[in-house]
Short mmCIF file of C-alpha atoms in Angstrom, two decimals:
data_model
loop_
_atom_site.label_atom_id
_atom_site.label_comp_id
_atom_site.label_asym_id
_atom_site.label_seq_id
_atom_site.Cartn_x
_atom_site.Cartn_y
_atom_site.Cartn_z
CA ASP A 20 -0.16 -0.10 0.26
CA GLN A 21 1.12 3.44 -0.38
CA ALA A 22 1.46 3.91 3.01
CA GLY A 23 4.18 1.54 3.50
CA ALA A 24 5.88 2.84 0.45
CA GLY A 25 9.16 4.30 0.99
CA ARG A 26 9.72 2.87 4.58
CA ARG A 27 12.51 0.72 5.08
CA THR A 28 12.85 -1.97 7.30
CA LEU A 29 15.43 -2.33 10.21
CA ASP A 30 17.86 -4.21 8.13
CA GLY A 31 17.41 -1.47 5.98
CA ARG A 32 15.53 -3.61 3.34
CA ASP A 33 12.77 -2.22 1.30
CA ASN A 34 9.50 -3.45 2.86
CA ALA A 35 8.27 -4.84 -0.09
CA GLY A 36 7.22 -8.19 -0.01
CA ASP A 37 6.31 -7.97 3.80
CA ARG A 38 10.10 -9.39 4.85
CA ALA A 39 10.29 -8.10 7.96
CA ASP A 40 7.26 -7.05 10.86
CA VAL A 41 8.98 -4.20 12.70
CA VAL A 42 9.02 -1.01 10.94
CA ALA A 43 11.77 1.80 11.54
CA GLU A 44 9.94 5.31 11.27
CA PRO A 45 12.65 8.42 10.54
CA GLY A 46 11.90 9.51 14.47
CA GLN A 47 12.20 5.98 15.92
CA ARG A 48 15.64 5.60 13.83
CA LEU A 49 16.47 9.40 15.42
CA VAL A 50 15.35 8.11 19.29
CA GLY A 51 17.41 4.71 18.75
CA ARG A 52 20.36 6.96 17.52
CA ARG A 53 20.23 9.48 20.82
CA GLY A 54 19.81 6.04 23.03
CA ALA A 55 22.95 4.95 21.39
CA VAL A 56 25.26 7.67 21.71
CA ALA A 57 23.85 8.60 25.62
CA ALA A 58 25.09 4.82 26.10
CA VAL A 59 28.23 5.53 24.86
CA LEU A 60 28.48 8.82 26.88
CA GLU A 61 27.45 6.80 29.86
CA ARG A 62 30.38 4.15 29.68
CA GLU A 63 32.73 6.48 28.80
CA LYS A 64 31.48 8.79 31.92
CA GLN A 65 31.97 5.55 34.09
CA LEU A 66 35.23 4.66 32.91
CA ALA A 67 36.54 8.02 33.41
CA ARG A 68 35.56 7.63 36.91
CA ALA A 69 36.61 4.36 37.14
CA ASN A 70 40.23 5.55 35.90
CA GLU A 71 40.34 8.76 38.60
CA ALA A 72 39.68 6.22 41.22
CA LEU A 73 42.52 3.96 40.58
CA GLN A 74 44.49 7.34 39.95
CA MET A 75 43.02 8.32 43.37
CA VAL A 76 44.44 5.24 45.01
CA ALA A 77 47.48 5.25 43.54
CA ASP A 78 48.50 9.16 44.32
CA ALA A 79 47.19 8.07 48.14
CA GLY A 80 49.51 5.36 48.17
CA VAL A 81 52.29 7.31 47.11
CA GLU A 82 51.39 10.08 49.31
CA LEU A 83 51.42 7.56 52.34
CA THR A 84 54.92 6.18 51.75
CA SER A 85 56.90 9.22 51.11
CA THR A 86 57.78 9.46 54.87
CA LEU A 87 57.38 7.19 57.83
CA GLU A 88 56.75 10.11 60.00
CA LEU A 89 53.25 9.46 60.47
CA ASN A 90 51.39 12.96 60.86
CA PRO A 91 53.27 14.81 58.10
CA ALA A 92 51.89 11.45 55.83
CA LEU A 93 48.31 12.05 57.13
CA ARG A 94 48.18 15.43 56.59
CA GLY A 95 49.70 15.59 53.30
CA LEU A 96 47.05 12.36 52.59
CA THR A 97 44.12 14.95 53.24
CA GLU A 98 45.20 17.22 51.41
CA LEU A 99 45.42 14.98 48.61
CA VAL A 100 41.87 14.30 48.76
CA VAL A 101 40.39 17.62 49.32
CA PRO A 102 39.14 18.92 46.56
CA ARG A 103 39.86 15.63 44.32
CA PHE A 104 37.31 13.61 46.23
CA ALA A 105 35.89 15.40 49.41
CA ASP A 106 35.23 18.75 50.81
CA VAL A 107 36.53 17.48 54.29
CA CYS A 108 38.88 14.91 55.30
CA ALA A 109 39.71 13.99 58.49
CA VAL A 110 42.05 11.51 60.30
CA THR A 111 41.17 10.93 63.97
CA LEU A 112 43.35 8.15 65.77
CA VAL A 113 43.09 6.17 68.83
CA GLU A 114 45.62 7.74 71.36
CA GLY A 115 45.00 5.61 74.84
CA SER A 116 41.39 6.13 76.04
CA LYS A 117 40.66 8.94 73.73
CA LEU A 118 40.06 9.81 70.00
CA GLU A 119 42.68 12.74 68.71
CA ARG A 120 42.33 14.40 65.71
CA VAL A 121 45.82 14.48 63.62
CA ALA A 122 44.90 15.78 60.55
CA LEU A 123 42.49 18.14 58.75
CA THR A 124 41.65 19.48 55.38
CA ALA A 125 39.06 21.70 54.68
CA SER A 126 38.14 23.02 50.71
CA ASN A 127 37.30 26.10 52.50
CA ALA A 128 37.32 28.65 55.75
CA ARG A 129 33.90 28.20 56.72
CA LEU A 130 33.72 24.32 56.66
CA GLY A 131 37.45 23.95 57.81
CA ASP A 132 36.06 26.35 61.24
CA ALA A 133 32.97 24.27 61.44
CA ILE A 134 34.57 21.00 62.19
CA GLY A 135 37.74 22.90 63.98
CA ALA A 136 35.22 24.33 66.31
CA LEU A 137 33.69 20.55 67.50
CA PRO A 138 34.37 19.36 70.69
CA THR A 139 37.68 17.20 71.17
CA GLU A 140 36.25 15.26 73.84
CA ILE A 141 34.01 11.86 73.28
CA GLY A 142 31.14 12.89 76.06
CA ASP A 143 30.90 16.12 74.72
CA SER A 144 31.06 15.40 71.03
CA GLU A 145 27.95 14.03 68.75
CA VAL A 146 30.77 13.64 65.80
CA LEU A 147 33.20 12.41 68.11
CA GLN A 148 30.55 9.77 69.27
CA THR A 149 29.40 8.81 65.91
CA ALA A 150 33.23 7.84 65.43
CA ALA A 151 33.41 5.92 68.47
CA MET A 152 30.42 3.96 67.31
CA VAL A 153 32.45 3.25 63.98
CA LEU A 154 35.68 2.24 66.04
CA ARG A 155 33.26 0.03 68.04
CA SER A 156 31.53 -2.00 65.32
CA ASP A 157 34.38 -1.95 63.22
CA ARG A 158 32.16 -0.77 60.28
CA PRO A 159 31.57 2.66 57.95
CA VAL A 160 28.77 5.11 58.60
CA PHE A 161 27.46 6.08 55.52
CA VAL A 162 24.99 9.28 55.24
CA ARG A 163 24.31 10.40 51.77
CA GLU A 164 22.68 13.24 52.96
CA PHE A 165 21.98 14.54 56.16
CA SER A 166 18.27 14.66 57.16
CA ASP A 167 15.97 15.75 59.79
CA GLU A 168 15.82 12.00 60.62
CA PHE A 169 19.56 11.52 60.89
CA LEU A 170 20.13 14.54 63.05
CA ARG A 171 17.26 13.32 65.52
CA SER A 172 19.29 10.13 65.72
CA ILE A 173 22.32 11.23 66.87
CA SER A 174 21.21 12.61 69.83
CA PRO A 175 17.59 14.81 70.71
CA ALA A 176 18.83 18.10 69.24
CA GLY A 177 21.43 17.02 66.43
CA ALA A 178 23.23 20.19 67.39
CA GLU A 179 26.31 19.81 66.41
CA PHE A 180 25.61 18.06 62.81
CA ALA A 181 23.03 21.22 62.25
CA ARG A 182 25.81 23.05 62.69
CA LEU A 183 27.81 21.27 59.83
CA GLU A 184 24.42 21.32 57.65
CA THR A 185 24.15 25.10 58.04
CA ALA A 186 28.25 25.54 57.19
CA GLY A 187 27.13 23.33 54.27
CA LEU A 188 27.94 19.96 54.27
CA ARG A 189 25.45 17.73 53.69
CA SER A 190 27.04 14.02 52.69
CA LEU A 191 29.40 11.89 55.23
CA ILE A 192 31.24 9.04 55.01
CA MET A 193 33.33 7.62 58.03
CA MET A 194 35.38 4.44 57.75
CA PRO A 195 36.92 2.59 60.44
CA LEU A 196 40.79 2.50 59.94
CA THR A 197 42.23 -1.14 60.82
CA ALA A 198 45.15 -3.32 60.20
CA ARG A 199 46.10 -6.33 61.44
CA GLY A 200 42.70 -6.73 63.32
CA GLN A 201 43.29 -3.78 65.18
CA THR A 202 41.19 -0.45 64.61
CA LEU A 203 43.37 2.49 64.78
CA GLY A 204 41.11 5.17 64.09
CA VAL A 205 38.45 6.84 62.10
CA MET A 206 38.55 8.45 58.74
CA ALA A 207 36.09 10.90 57.88
CA PHE A 208 35.13 12.23 54.23
CA MET A 209 32.47 15.12 53.84
CA ARG A 210 30.98 16.68 51.18
CA GLY A 211 28.86 20.03 50.70
CA SER A 212 26.78 22.32 48.74
CA GLY A 213 28.07 22.43 45.33
CA SER A 214 29.35 19.03 45.14
CA PRO A 215 27.56 15.62 44.07
CA LEU A 216 26.44 13.65 47.37
CA PHE A 217 28.36 10.41 48.16
CA ASP A 218 27.07 7.12 46.52
CA ARG A 219 28.04 3.52 46.67
CA SER A 220 31.19 4.06 44.53
CA ASP A 221 32.08 6.71 46.43
CA LEU A 222 32.21 4.79 49.59
CA SER A 223 33.49 1.91 47.94
CA LEU A 224 36.57 4.39 47.24
CA ALA A 225 36.67 5.72 50.41
CA GLY A 226 37.06 1.76 51.72
CA GLN A 227 40.37 1.73 49.60
CA ILE A 228 41.83 4.92 50.51
CA ALA A 229 40.88 4.09 54.05
CA ARG A 230 42.64 0.76 53.97
CA ARG A 231 46.06 2.35 52.85
CA THR A 232 45.54 4.60 55.76
CA ALA A 233 45.19 1.92 58.15
CA VAL A 234 48.59 -0.31 56.94
CA ALA A 235 50.21 2.88 56.76
CA THR A 236 49.39 4.21 60.09
CA ASP A 237 50.34 0.30 61.39
CA ASN A 238 53.99 0.35 59.43
CA ALA A 239 54.83 3.94 61.13
CA ARG A 240 53.99 3.25 64.59
CA LEU A 241 56.12 0.00 64.33
CA TYR A 242 58.84 2.19 62.96
CA MET A 243 58.66 4.35 65.85
CA GLU A 244 58.37 1.64 68.39
CA ALA A 245 61.51 -0.32 66.64
CA ARG A 246 62.86 3.15 66.64
CA HIS A 247 62.51 3.67 70.02
CA ALA A 248 63.58 0.07 71.01
CA ASN A 249 67.01 0.93 68.99
CA ASP A 250 67.23 4.24 71.03
CA ALA A 251 67.07 2.51 74.21
CA LYS A 252 69.02 -0.35 73.74
CA ASP A 253 71.95 2.15 72.63
CA GLU A 254 71.16 4.23 75.38
CA PHE A 255 71.61 0.93 78.06
CA LEU A 256 74.78 -0.34 75.93
CA GLY A 257 76.55 3.27 76.54
CA MET A 258 75.75 3.07 80.32
CA MET A 259 77.27 -0.92 80.58
CA SER A 260 80.13 0.62 78.58
CA HIS A 261 80.22 3.51 80.95
CA GLU A 262 80.24 0.87 84.20
CA LEU A 263 82.92 -1.18 82.99
CA ARG A 264 85.53 1.27 82.77
#
């Protein structure tokens, strides 16, 4: 019939002889091409993100092994993470019965001041209580977006997290730093307004960074212990040599 004249089937042949049941209209071809282009662009976006994540992990490893001095290495790491992956990055380590923040980097002064103003005693700090929860459970805390429900779950008022939200923070990952079966501390990643919310891929990347940080922290502490033991041995031998004279 005339309505079918000029149409092409999906394999590109004329419709004569009813050799195909599916007919591609010009609009359908356009939609199909747009969909194919969108799929290619999405795959390229995912590949670029995966490559960026691999590079981030590699750069973190280089930074952590650049020195055996722990605190400078951790500060260098947080400066690497911000702003490439997060707007705020903080490392808090267990020191005896306390938690001590040893490194903090923020993408701007407002965020840095908001984190820096938080109490440093666990009993006084909702944020550190959350960090302590990560330590006890050895499991991450992932808050894709701060919400009233989340703020209430932290404390009746949620005052500290509300202040962080006011400062512009809106997405949080806290990862345990675990090496040789021991949890050494917590690494926190935060993003603020203007940055995309963390997703599950980001959670995986944060876990990889945290694992390398934990191993580097453990190695640095072992090195310090060995150095102190060697210094003590040298001191003892010096005393013995003096006594034998």
